[in-house]
């Protein structure tokens, strides 16, 4: 042992690069021998000698990292020192060694991901690409541990825009694809972490975090309500304008889950938030913000419960009176999309608060309760409300006709303009239908046949094709008759084939079934079936369709504890 160390020390003094390869040759020649750990420690010492050894030592670190557990912490520290070097090739070589080190040692992923996240602010394109590739490789090795470490770094890092940008560009698609089949436990764990990040995020970060949140879609309406109330508790003291994107996220989440649950009535803090924060601030908002808040509110009104509906109905009723003046000036600009949303809200909330409809609008009701027989209704209230609806109807009737004409004459190649016209015409058409329903007494409050123009659609041109696309089948000469003739021929051919099959069946022997076999004589068949590995037995062996992602974290000290961020503070921005 003393001879070996003496020889190595002499070689170190002569040529450190040669010493690296000589030590590597000795370590490769035998998997275990006396003094092998001391030789590897020599490699760690040689990594600080010169530029060449610094660049070469990273590959030896990754090669022998698993073999010497007692030196792993020292290797990680040396690797961090190499990452902080000024020479780009040295840093790139160290970055490339990280995935190899973590292949058999996932407990170091948390610490190294935290370091890599701080290196995303580099000005060197080569180092930036190497850093991104290393994070992706770590994600492919252990997605749960890597994603957990990324979220931990986002929770503690003040300059997290670099990591969010990387997630958006390179990691989002991988997360969405893999965690779509993950367990409920894994989805719930990451969703709650991301929700807290959304609560503390800036406006420029929300969209990426919301997209990341939507990569974990396995949750119920009751979970969405909990998420909503949790987030509202974090933002209720802030001005509405500063939190509008977070409120939009809440509303979109509730709309999606409410629709999936047939708009089941729920108790959510979002309705109280509208009553106390949003509606009182409408006049201070820009028109675009007003439109967004009111239209998104209209989409969730069908899920309001009977406790929230009466007060919300009164607020909507007052807004309608403000938006539809009587008499209306000739140049008055009706906000049609806002009015469509308010009338939808009026109908949905009115169906859940009939007493308010009788009191404010003098509507008759058919609830089956004694209050339906009330005779103290004020006809002037009904006349006033219907008069406002007529003013709106007179103004939009001409607009609707002009929009239909414009859609017919506009070139179909101008898809953007055509889609805008179709949406506007959908708004006027819905308004006309709402006015027709609400001008009756008792009113028609069932809006299931009305699709709001501001609701998200899969294909915006689908409605156009149904209403305005010409029927080319009638334009072709004899086209309808030709298609009908082809259908008749196909039907006759199928009938002939059916008759032929029946004749063949009748010609076969009537006694075509095998005789009854007692259960005690069926063992050979069962054994053959098991040997073939078919049926349910094979499915049980294979385990069926199991989720691909399991929640399993590794840390440095314990595999059950949460990882802690590294002490690496970054080296600041560099320009090369």
mmCIF file with all atom_site columns, C-alpha atoms in Angstrom, residues 58-59 62 92-102:
data_model
loop_
_atom_site.group_PDB
_atom_site.id
_atom_site.type_symbol
_atom_site.label_atom_id
_atom_site.label_alt_id
_atom_site.label_comp_id
_atom_site.label_asym_id
_atom_site.label_entity_id
_atom_site.label_seq_id
_atom_site.pdbx_PDB_ins_code
_atom_site.Cartn_x
_atom_site.Cartn_y
_atom_site.Cartn_z
_atom_site.occupancy
_atom_site.B_iso_or_equiv
_atom_site.pdbx_formal_charge
_atom_site.auth_seq_id
_atom_site.auth_comp_id
_atom_site.auth_asym_id
_atom_site.auth_atom_id
_atom_site.pdbx_PDB_model_num
ATOM 1  C CA . UNK A 1 58  ? -15.919 14.912 -13.508 1.00 0.00 ? 58  UNK A CA 1
ATOM 2  C CA . UNK A 1 59  ? -16.112 11.760 -15.610 1.00 0.00 ? 59  UNK A CA 1
ATOM 3  C CA . UNK A 1 62  ? -19.490 9.769  -11.998 1.00 0.00 ? 62  UNK A CA 1
ATOM 4  C CA . UNK A 1 92  ? -20.089 21.909 -18.713 1.00 0.00 ? 92  UNK A CA 1
ATOM 5  C CA . UNK A 1 93  ? -18.175 18.724 -17.928 1.00 0.00 ? 93  UNK A CA 1
ATOM 6  C CA . UNK A 1 94  ? -19.322 18.890 -14.303 1.00 0.00 ? 94  UNK A CA 1
ATOM 7  C CA . UNK A 1 95  ? -22.944 19.465 -15.350 1.00 0.00 ? 95  UNK A CA 1
ATOM 8  C CA . UNK A 1 96  ? -22.908 16.435 -17.638 1.00 0.00 ? 96  UNK A CA 1
ATOM 9  C CA . UNK A 1 97  ? -21.712 14.215 -14.768 1.00 0.00 ? 97  UNK A CA 1
ATOM 10 C CA . UNK A 1 98  ? -24.723 14.982 -12.564 1.00 0.00 ? 98  UNK A CA 1
ATOM 11 C CA . UNK A 1 99  ? -27.273 12.596 -14.196 1.00 0.00 ? 99  UNK A CA 1
ATOM 12 C CA . UNK A 1 100 ? -24.760 9.719  -14.098 1.00 0.00 ? 100 UNK A CA 1
ATOM 13 C CA . UNK A 1 101 ? -24.137 10.286 -10.400 1.00 0.00 ? 101 UNK A CA 1
ATOM 14 C CA . UNK A 1 102 ? -27.865 10.261 -9.613  1.00 0.00 ? 102 UNK A CA 1
#
